Short mmCIF file of C-alpha atoms in Angstrom, two decimals:
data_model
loop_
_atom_site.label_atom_id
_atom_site.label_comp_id
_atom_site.label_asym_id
_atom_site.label_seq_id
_atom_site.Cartn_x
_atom_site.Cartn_y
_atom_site.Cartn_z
CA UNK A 1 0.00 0.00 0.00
CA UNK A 2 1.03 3.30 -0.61
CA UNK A 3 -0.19 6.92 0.54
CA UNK A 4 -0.41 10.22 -1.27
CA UNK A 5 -1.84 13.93 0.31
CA UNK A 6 -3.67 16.03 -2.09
CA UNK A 7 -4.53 19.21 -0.92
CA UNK A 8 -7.30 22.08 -1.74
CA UNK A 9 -6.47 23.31 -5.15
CA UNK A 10 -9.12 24.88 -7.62
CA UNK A 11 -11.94 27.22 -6.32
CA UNK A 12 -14.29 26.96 -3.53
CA UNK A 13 -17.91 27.51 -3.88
CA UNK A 14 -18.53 30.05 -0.79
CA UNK A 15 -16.91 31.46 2.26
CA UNK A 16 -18.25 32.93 4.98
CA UNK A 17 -17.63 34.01 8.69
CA UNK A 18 -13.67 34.02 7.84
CA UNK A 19 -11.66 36.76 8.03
CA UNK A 20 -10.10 36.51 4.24
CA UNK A 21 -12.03 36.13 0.86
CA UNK A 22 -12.55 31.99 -0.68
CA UNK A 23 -9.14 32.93 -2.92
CA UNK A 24 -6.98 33.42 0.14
CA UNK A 25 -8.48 30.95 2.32
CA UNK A 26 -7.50 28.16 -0.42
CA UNK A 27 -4.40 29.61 -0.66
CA UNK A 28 -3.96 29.43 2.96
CA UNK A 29 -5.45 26.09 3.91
CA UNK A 30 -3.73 24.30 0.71
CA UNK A 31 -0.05 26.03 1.26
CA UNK A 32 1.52 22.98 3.65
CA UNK A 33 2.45 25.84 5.76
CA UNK A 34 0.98 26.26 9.17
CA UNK A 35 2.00 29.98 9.78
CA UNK A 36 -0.80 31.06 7.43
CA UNK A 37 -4.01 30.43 8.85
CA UNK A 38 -7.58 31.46 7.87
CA UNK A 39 -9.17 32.84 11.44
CA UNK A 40 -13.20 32.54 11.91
CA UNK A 41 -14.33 36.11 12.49
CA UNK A 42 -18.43 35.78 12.79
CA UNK A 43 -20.50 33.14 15.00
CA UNK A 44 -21.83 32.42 11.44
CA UNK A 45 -19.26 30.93 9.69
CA UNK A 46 -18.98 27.95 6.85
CA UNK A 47 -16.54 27.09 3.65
CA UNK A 48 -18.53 25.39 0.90
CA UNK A 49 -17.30 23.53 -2.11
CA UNK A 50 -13.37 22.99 -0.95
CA UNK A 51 -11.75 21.12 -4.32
CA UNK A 52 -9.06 18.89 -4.23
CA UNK A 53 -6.12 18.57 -6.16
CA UNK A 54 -6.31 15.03 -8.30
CA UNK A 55 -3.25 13.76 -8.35
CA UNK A 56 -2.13 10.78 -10.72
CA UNK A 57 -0.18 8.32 -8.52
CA UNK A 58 -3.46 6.54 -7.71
CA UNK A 59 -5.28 6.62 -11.27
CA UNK A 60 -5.40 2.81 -12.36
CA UNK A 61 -4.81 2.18 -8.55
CA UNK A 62 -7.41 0.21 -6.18
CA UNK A 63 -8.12 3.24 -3.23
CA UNK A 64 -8.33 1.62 -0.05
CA UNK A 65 -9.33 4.52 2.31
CA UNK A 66 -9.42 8.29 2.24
CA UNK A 67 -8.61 10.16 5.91
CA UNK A 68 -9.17 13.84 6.24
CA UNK A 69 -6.79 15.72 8.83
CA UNK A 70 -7.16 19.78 9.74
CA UNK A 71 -4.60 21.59 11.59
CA UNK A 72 -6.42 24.16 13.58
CA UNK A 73 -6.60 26.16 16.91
CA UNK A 74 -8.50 28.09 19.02
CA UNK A 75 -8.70 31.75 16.98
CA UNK A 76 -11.38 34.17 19.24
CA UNK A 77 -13.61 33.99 21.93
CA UNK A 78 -12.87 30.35 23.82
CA UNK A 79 -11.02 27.27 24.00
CA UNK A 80 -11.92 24.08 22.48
CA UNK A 81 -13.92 25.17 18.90
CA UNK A 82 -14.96 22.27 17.09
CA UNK A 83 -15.80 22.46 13.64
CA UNK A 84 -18.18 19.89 11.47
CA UNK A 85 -16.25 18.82 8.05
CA UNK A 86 -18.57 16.69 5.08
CA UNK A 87 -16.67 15.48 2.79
CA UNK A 88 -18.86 15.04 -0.41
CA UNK A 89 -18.67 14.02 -3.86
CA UNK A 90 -20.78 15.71 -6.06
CA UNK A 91 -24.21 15.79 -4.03
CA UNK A 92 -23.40 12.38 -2.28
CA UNK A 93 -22.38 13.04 1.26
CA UNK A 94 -19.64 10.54 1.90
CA UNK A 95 -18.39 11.21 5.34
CA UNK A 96 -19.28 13.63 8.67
CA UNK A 97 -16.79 14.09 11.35
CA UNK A 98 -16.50 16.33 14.57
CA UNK A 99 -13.26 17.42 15.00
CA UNK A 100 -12.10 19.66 18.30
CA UNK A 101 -8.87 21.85 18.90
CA UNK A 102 -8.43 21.55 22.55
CA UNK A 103 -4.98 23.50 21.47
CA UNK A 104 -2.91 23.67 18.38
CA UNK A 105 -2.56 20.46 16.89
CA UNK A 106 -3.84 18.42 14.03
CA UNK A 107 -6.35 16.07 13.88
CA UNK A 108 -8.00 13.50 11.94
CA UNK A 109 -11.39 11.97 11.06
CA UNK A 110 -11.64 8.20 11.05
CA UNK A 111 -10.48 6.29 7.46
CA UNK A 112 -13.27 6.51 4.98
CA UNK A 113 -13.71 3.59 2.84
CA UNK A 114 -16.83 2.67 1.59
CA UNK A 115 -16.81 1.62 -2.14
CA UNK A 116 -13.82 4.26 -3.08
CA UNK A 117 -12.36 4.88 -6.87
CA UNK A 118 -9.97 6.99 -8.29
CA UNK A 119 -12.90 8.93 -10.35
CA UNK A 120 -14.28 9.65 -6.57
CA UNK A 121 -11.13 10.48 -5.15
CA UNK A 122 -10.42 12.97 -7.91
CA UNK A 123 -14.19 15.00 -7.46
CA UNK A 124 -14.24 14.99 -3.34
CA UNK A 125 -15.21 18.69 -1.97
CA UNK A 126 -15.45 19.67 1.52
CA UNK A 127 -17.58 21.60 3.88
CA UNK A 128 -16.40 22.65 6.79
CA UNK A 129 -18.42 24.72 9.67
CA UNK A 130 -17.26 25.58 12.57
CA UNK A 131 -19.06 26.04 15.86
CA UNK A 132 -19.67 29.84 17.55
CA UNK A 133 -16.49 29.28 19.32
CA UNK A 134 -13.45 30.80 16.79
CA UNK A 135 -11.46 28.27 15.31
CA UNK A 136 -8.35 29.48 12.84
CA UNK A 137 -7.92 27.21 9.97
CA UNK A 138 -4.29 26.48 9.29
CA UNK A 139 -4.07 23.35 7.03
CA UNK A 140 -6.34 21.22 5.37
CA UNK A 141 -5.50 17.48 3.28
CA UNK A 142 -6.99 14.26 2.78
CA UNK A 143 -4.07 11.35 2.93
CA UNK A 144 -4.86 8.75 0.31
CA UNK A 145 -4.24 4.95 0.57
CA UNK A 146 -4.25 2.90 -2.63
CA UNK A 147 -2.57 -0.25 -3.76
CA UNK A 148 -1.27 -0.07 -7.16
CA UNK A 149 -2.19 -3.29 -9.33
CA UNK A 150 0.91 -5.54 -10.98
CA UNK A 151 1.70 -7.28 -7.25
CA UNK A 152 5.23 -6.73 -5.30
CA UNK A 153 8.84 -6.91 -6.03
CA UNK A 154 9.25 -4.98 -9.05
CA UNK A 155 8.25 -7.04 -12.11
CA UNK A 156 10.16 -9.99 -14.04
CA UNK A 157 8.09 -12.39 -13.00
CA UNK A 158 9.20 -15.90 -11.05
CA UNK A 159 7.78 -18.47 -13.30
CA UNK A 160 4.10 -19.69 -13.97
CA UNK A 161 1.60 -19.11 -10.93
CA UNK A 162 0.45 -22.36 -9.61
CA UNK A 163 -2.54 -23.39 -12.06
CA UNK A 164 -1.11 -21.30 -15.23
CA UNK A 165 1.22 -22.31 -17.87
CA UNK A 166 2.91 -19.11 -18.59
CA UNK A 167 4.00 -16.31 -16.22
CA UNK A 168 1.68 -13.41 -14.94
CA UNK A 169 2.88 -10.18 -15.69
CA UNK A 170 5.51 -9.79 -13.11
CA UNK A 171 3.45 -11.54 -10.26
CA UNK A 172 4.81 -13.91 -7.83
CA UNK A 173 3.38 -17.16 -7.54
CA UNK A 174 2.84 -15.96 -3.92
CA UNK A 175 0.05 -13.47 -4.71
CA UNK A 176 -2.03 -15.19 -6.72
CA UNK A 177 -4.62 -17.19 -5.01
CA UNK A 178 -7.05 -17.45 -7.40
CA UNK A 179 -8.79 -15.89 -10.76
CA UNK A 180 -12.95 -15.73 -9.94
CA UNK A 181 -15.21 -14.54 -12.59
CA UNK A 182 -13.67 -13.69 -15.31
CA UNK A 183 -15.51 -15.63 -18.50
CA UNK A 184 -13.47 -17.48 -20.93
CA UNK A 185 -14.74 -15.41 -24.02
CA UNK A 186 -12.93 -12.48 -22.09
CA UNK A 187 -9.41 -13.80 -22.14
CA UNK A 188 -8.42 -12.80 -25.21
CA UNK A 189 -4.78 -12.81 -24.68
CA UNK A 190 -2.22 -12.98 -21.38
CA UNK A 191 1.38 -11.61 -21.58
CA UNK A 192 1.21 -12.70 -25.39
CA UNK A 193 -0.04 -15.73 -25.18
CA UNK A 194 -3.03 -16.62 -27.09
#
């Protein structure tokens, strides 16, 4: 398994309640930098539509989870703000988590993995809406996990997989257990063997 971050990238659909327009508040939440921070100035406050950046590491991959993580503090009148994040893709709500900045930190929403692809991955917005408390927005990135297809070890293949007369395309015996539901009128051709 490997992981990847993408990061807000592209333009949001509304801010409110902050104290910088939905240009800079991308720029700030997106920038991997943690001194530039987008501070809730009104008890009404949301940020609609956040984009993500697709990224192509994980486009023919199998996506395993998605986790969201903010880095955030208290920004006005107490301590503790928690803000509600929805991660969504198009109008399908995929995820709701509660997340609460006892003090500067980061912190993360439980691993989202419910029936994930790349196209999915590559169209997830965010809400987020903080409660009346005053929370100041620092960063903001979803960690991806995927598994790339073509098995481990780098390729070259170890001889025919138990059950197969030619090699597999690089796989080890090792990780194949078994070839379900595939019809024969589908096969055309495997590693140039008709």
């Amino acid at each position: 398994m490997a992981t990847v971050i993408i990061r807000p990238s592209g333009t949001m659909t509304s801010v409110t309640g902050f104290d910088v327009n939905a240009s800079t508040f991308m720029s700030r939440i997106g920038d991997n930098d943690t001194s530039t921070v987008a501070t809730q100035n009104n008890i009404t406050c949301s940020a609609v539509g956040i984009p993500f950046e697709d990224k192509s590491a994980y486009d023919s991959a199998t996506i395993n989870s998605i986790t969201l993580s903010v880095t955030g503090a208290a920004g006005g009148r107490g301590s503790g703000p928690e803000i509600t994040c929805v991660i969504k893709n198009g109008n399908n709500t995929l995820q709701t988590s509660e997340l609460t900045f006892s003090s500067a930190s980061t912190q993360s929403a439980s691993a989202y993995s419910t029936s994930l692809t790349p196209a999915i991955v590559n169209n997830l917005t965010l809400n987020i809406t903080p409660d009346n408390t005053g929370v100041a927005i620092k960063e903001v990135y979803i960690t991806v996990d995927y598994t790339t297809g073509g098995g481990e070890g780098g390729g070259g293949g170890g001889g025919a997989a138990a059950g197969y007369s030619h090699k597999v395309m690089g796989i080890a015996v090792a990780n194949i257990a078994k070839v379900n539901t595939v019809a024969k009128l589908n096969i055309a051709k495997i590693n140039t063997v008709d």
